[in-house]
Coordinates of C-alpha atoms in Angstrom, one line a residue:
M1 CA 0.1 0.0 -0.1
S2 CA 1.3 3.5 -1.1
A3 CA 1.9 6.4 1.4
Q4 CA -0.9 8.0 0.1
E5 CA -3.2 5.1 0.4
Q6 CA -2.0 4.7 4.1
A7 CA -2.7 8.3 4.8
D8 CA -6.2 7.8 3.2
M9 CA -6.7 4.8 5.5
A10 CA -5.8 6.8 8.5
R11 CA -8.2 9.4 7.5
S12 CA -11.1 6.8 7.3
Q13 CA -10.8 6.0 11.0
V14 CA -11.4 9.6 12.3
F15 CA -15.1 9.7 12.0
G16 CA -15.9 7.9 15.1
E17 CA -14.3 10.7 17.1
V18 CA -17.4 12.7 16.2
A19 CA -19.9 10.1 15.3
E20 CA -22.9 11.8 16.9
L21 CA -21.9 15.1 14.9
Y22 CA -21.7 12.9 11.8
D23 CA -25.1 11.7 12.3
A24 CA -26.8 15.0 13.0
T25 CA -25.2 17.1 10.2
R26 CA -24.3 14.8 7.1
P27 CA -26.9 14.9 4.6
G28 CA -28.7 11.7 3.4
Y29 CA -29.4 10.6 -0.1
A30 CA -32.2 11.2 -2.6
D31 CA -35.6 8.8 -2.3
A32 CA -35.5 8.3 -5.9
L33 CA -31.9 6.9 -5.9
V34 CA -33.0 4.2 -3.2
A35 CA -36.0 3.3 -5.3
D36 CA -33.8 3.1 -8.4
V37 CA -31.2 1.0 -6.7
L38 CA -33.7 -1.7 -5.6
A39 CA -35.4 -1.8 -8.9
Y40 CA -32.0 -2.3 -10.7
A41 CA -31.1 -5.0 -8.2
A42 CA -34.5 -6.9 -8.3
L43 CA -33.6 -8.3 -5.0
G44 CA -36.7 -10.4 -4.3
E45 CA -35.9 -12.5 -1.2
R46 CA -32.2 -12.0 -1.3
A47 CA -30.3 -9.7 1.1
A48 CA -27.9 -6.7 0.8
V49 CA -24.8 -6.0 2.1
E50 CA -23.7 -2.3 2.7
V51 CA -19.9 -1.5 3.0
G52 CA -18.9 1.3 5.4
A53 CA -22.7 2.0 6.7
G54 CA -21.5 4.8 8.9
T55 CA -24.4 5.8 11.1
G56 CA -27.0 4.8 8.8
K57 CA -27.4 7.7 6.4
A58 CA -28.2 5.1 3.7
T59 CA -29.0 2.1 5.7
V60 CA -32.4 3.7 7.0
P61 CA -34.1 4.5 3.8
F62 CA -32.9 0.9 2.2
A63 CA -34.4 -0.8 5.6
A64 CA -37.4 1.2 5.5
A65 CA -38.1 -0.1 1.9
G66 CA -38.1 -3.8 3.3
T67 CA -34.4 -4.6 2.3
T68 CA -32.8 -7.2 4.6
L69 CA -29.3 -5.7 5.2
L70 CA -26.1 -6.9 6.6
C71 CA -24.3 -3.5 7.4
I72 CA -20.3 -3.5 7.6
E73 CA -18.8 -0.5 9.5
P74 CA -15.2 -0.7 10.5
D75 CA -15.5 1.9 13.6
P76 CA -17.2 0.7 16.7
R77 CA -18.5 4.1 17.6
M78 CA -20.2 4.7 14.3
A79 CA -21.3 1.2 14.6
E80 CA -23.0 2.0 18.0
V81 CA -24.9 4.8 16.3
L82 CA -25.8 2.7 13.4
R83 CA -27.4 0.2 15.6
R84 CA -29.4 2.8 17.5
N85 CA -30.6 4.1 14.4
T86 CA -31.9 0.7 13.1
A87 CA -33.1 -0.6 16.3
D88 CA -36.7 -0.6 14.8
C89 CA -35.4 -2.7 11.7
P90 CA -35.3 -6.4 12.3
G91 CA -34.1 -6.9 8.9
V92 CA -30.8 -5.2 9.6
S93 CA -27.6 -6.8 11.3
V94 CA -24.5 -4.7 12.0
H95 CA -20.7 -6.0 11.8
A96 CA -18.2 -3.8 13.3
R97 CA -15.3 -4.5 11.2
S98 CA -14.0 -3.4 7.8
F99 CA -15.0 -4.9 4.5
E100 CA -11.3 -6.2 4.1
E101 CA -11.5 -8.1 7.4
W102 CA -15.2 -9.2 7.2
E103 CA -15.7 -13.0 6.3
P104 CA -18.9 -13.7 4.6
G105 CA -18.9 -17.4 5.5
G106 CA -20.1 -18.5 2.2
R107 CA -23.1 -16.1 1.8
R108 CA -23.9 -14.5 -1.5
F109 CA -25.8 -11.4 -1.8
G110 CA -27.9 -9.7 -4.4
L111 CA -26.9 -6.3 -3.9
L112 CA -23.7 -4.6 -2.5
F113 CA -24.1 -0.9 -2.0
A114 CA -21.6 1.8 -0.4
A115 CA -22.5 5.5 0.3
T116 CA -19.7 7.7 0.2
S117 CA -17.3 5.0 1.5
W118 CA -16.1 2.9 -1.4
H119 CA -12.9 4.9 -1.9
W120 CA -11.9 3.8 1.5
V121 CA -11.7 0.2 0.7
D122 CA -8.4 -1.1 -0.5
P123 CA -8.4 -0.4 -4.2
E124 CA -6.3 -3.6 -4.8
R125 CA -9.2 -5.8 -3.3
R126 CA -12.4 -4.1 -3.5
W127 CA -13.6 -5.5 -6.8
D128 CA -12.5 -9.0 -6.1
L129 CA -14.3 -8.8 -2.6
A130 CA -17.3 -7.2 -4.4
H131 CA -17.4 -10.1 -6.8
D132 CA -16.9 -12.9 -4.4
V133 CA -20.0 -11.8 -2.0
L134 CA -22.4 -11.4 -4.9
A135 CA -24.5 -13.9 -6.4
P136 CA -24.6 -14.3 -10.1
G137 CA -26.3 -11.3 -11.8
G138 CA -26.0 -9.5 -8.3
A139 CA -25.8 -5.6 -8.2
V140 CA -23.0 -3.1 -7.1
A141 CA -24.4 0.5 -6.2
L142 CA -21.8 3.1 -5.1
F143 CA -23.1 6.5 -4.5
W144 CA -21.8 9.8 -3.0
N145 CA -23.0 13.4 -2.6
P146 CA -21.0 16.3 -4.2
Q147 CA -22.3 19.7 -3.5
G148 CA -21.8 23.0 -5.0
V149 CA -22.4 26.6 -3.5
R150 CA -25.0 28.8 -5.4
D151 CA -23.5 32.1 -4.4
A152 CA -20.5 33.3 -6.2
E153 CA -19.3 35.8 -3.8
L154 CA -19.7 33.5 -0.9
H155 CA -17.9 30.9 -2.6
A156 CA -15.3 33.1 -3.2
A157 CA -14.8 34.4 0.4
L158 CA -15.0 30.5 1.8
A159 CA -12.4 29.6 -0.7
E160 CA -9.9 32.4 0.8
V161 CA -10.5 30.8 4.1
D162 CA -9.7 27.3 3.0
G163 CA -6.6 28.5 1.1
R164 CA -5.3 30.3 4.2
H165 CA -5.7 26.9 6.1
G166 CA -4.4 24.7 3.4
I167 CA -7.7 22.5 3.2
T168 CA -9.4 21.4 0.0
G169 CA -12.3 19.3 -1.0
T170 CA -14.8 20.9 1.2
P171 CA -18.5 21.0 0.3
H172 CA -18.4 24.6 -0.6
G173 CA -15.2 24.1 -2.7
A174 CA -16.8 24.4 -5.9
M175 CA -19.7 26.5 -7.6
A176 CA -23.0 24.8 -8.1
S177 CA -22.8 26.2 -11.9
S178 CA -19.6 23.9 -12.5
Y179 CA -21.5 20.9 -12.5
G180 CA -23.3 19.6 -15.4
D181 CA -26.0 17.0 -15.8
T182 CA -23.4 14.0 -16.2
P183 CA -22.4 12.4 -12.8
G184 CA -18.7 13.1 -12.2
N185 CA -15.7 11.9 -10.5
W186 CA -15.3 11.1 -6.8
A187 CA -12.4 11.6 -4.5
G188 CA -10.5 13.4 -7.1
L189 CA -10.0 10.0 -9.2
P190 CA -10.4 10.6 -13.0
G191 CA -13.1 8.3 -14.3
W192 CA -13.6 6.6 -11.2
P193 CA -15.6 4.2 -10.3
E194 CA -16.8 3.4 -13.7
E195 CA -13.3 3.0 -15.7
E196 CA -11.9 1.2 -12.6
C197 CA -14.9 -1.4 -12.8
R198 CA -14.9 -1.6 -16.4
R199 CA -11.3 -2.3 -16.4
D200 CA -12.1 -5.1 -14.0
G201 CA -14.1 -6.9 -16.7
R202 CA -16.5 -9.1 -14.5
F203 CA -19.4 -6.8 -14.3
T204 CA -21.8 -5.6 -17.1
D205 CA -24.7 -3.1 -17.6
L206 CA -22.9 0.0 -16.0
R207 CA -24.9 2.9 -15.7
A208 CA -24.6 6.5 -13.9
V209 CA -27.2 8.6 -12.8
R210 CA -27.2 12.1 -11.1
Y211 CA -30.3 13.5 -8.8
R212 CA -30.4 17.0 -7.7
Q213 CA -31.9 19.0 -4.8
V214 CA -31.3 22.2 -3.1
R215 CA -30.3 22.2 0.6
H216 CA -30.1 25.2 3.0
Y217 CA -27.8 25.1 6.3
D218 CA -27.6 27.7 8.8
T219 CA -24.0 28.6 10.1
D220 CA -24.3 26.1 13.1
R221 CA -25.3 23.2 11.1
Y222 CA -22.8 23.8 8.4
L223 CA -20.0 24.2 10.8
G224 CA -21.0 20.7 12.2
Y225 CA -20.9 19.3 8.8
L226 CA -17.5 20.7 8.2
A227 CA -16.1 19.4 11.7
S228 CA -17.4 16.0 10.7
L229 CA -15.1 15.7 7.4
S230 CA -12.1 13.8 7.7
R231 CA -9.8 16.4 5.8
C232 CA -10.9 18.6 8.8
R233 CA -10.6 16.1 11.5
V234 CA -6.9 15.5 10.6
L235 CA -6.0 19.2 11.1
P236 CA -4.4 20.0 14.2
S237 CA -6.9 21.1 16.8
D238 CA -6.0 24.7 17.0
R239 CA -5.8 24.8 13.3
R240 CA -9.3 23.3 13.0
E241 CA -10.5 25.7 15.3
H242 CA -9.3 28.8 13.6
L243 CA -10.8 27.2 10.2
L244 CA -14.2 26.8 11.7
A245 CA -14.2 30.4 13.5
E246 CA -13.1 32.0 10.1
T247 CA -15.8 30.2 8.1
A248 CA -18.6 31.4 10.8
R249 CA -17.6 34.8 10.4
V250 CA -17.9 34.6 6.4
L251 CA -21.2 32.9 6.7
E252 CA -22.4 35.4 9.2
T253 CA -21.8 38.4 7.1
H254 CA -23.5 36.7 4.4
G255 CA -26.9 36.1 6.3
G256 CA -25.9 33.3 8.6
E257 CA -26.6 30.7 5.9
I258 CA -25.4 28.8 3.0
H259 CA -27.5 27.4 0.1
M260 CA -26.0 24.3 -1.7
E261 CA -26.9 22.7 -4.9
H262 CA -26.6 18.9 -3.5
F263 CA -26.3 16.0 -6.1
S264 CA -26.3 12.3 -5.4
D265 CA -24.2 10.5 -8.0
L266 CA -25.1 7.0 -8.3
F267 CA -22.9 4.3 -10.3
L268 CA -24.6 1.0 -10.8
A269 CA -23.1 -2.3 -12.3
R270 CA -24.1 -6.0 -12.3
V271 CA -22.0 -9.3 -12.0
R272 CA -21.9 -11.0 -15.4

């Protein structure tokens, strides 16, 4: 594993520090996305496996649709919140370990999905692991939430704050107008995940869909969202506090709120 991949792995393990904040502030996923994934997977009586379930932002709507779910979440603090959020969902089970460590015990699933988490899985193994746990014809659904600021002046002011603190990839790091109608890349990886999956060769019926909605955050909620991001969590605490304080001042001078164009990008594939 490269030094960058090791750094990414370390970043993936910081969310549990703020599990409750993550649960309270992170956005969920479009209802239409859940419906489209389930229509594509055509599960019938088969179960689904979720990789990197976090606190259940995607788990809960899939469970509400009647899906039997086995959820894998590597951080025990996140898994604890996930169990609480799915306590009324008898079809949900939670395994507190990484996807790489988890043993399916010969089980095969009709759907594997990952909500803003697939990039944390070992890139040398993720497609092998997905293929090995899916039944013939089983579906993969990967999705994530890019966002963009609607106000150009606010975007520029926040970009100055990010630049002073050397942080990139924040939700306000792009203008909403910079997004087209075509689902884009995730985690700064060109052509990912479609090209990666296509190179693997064991999957077919590849599709990409984008869903769009407008979200509003007041200053406190948006600061909580920022504080839950891995790129923010890994900053030294004093630097992180300065970043959040300066972001708050910018938001307060722009009415104490931020309006975001919120996308849910979905990638689908099926085992040949």
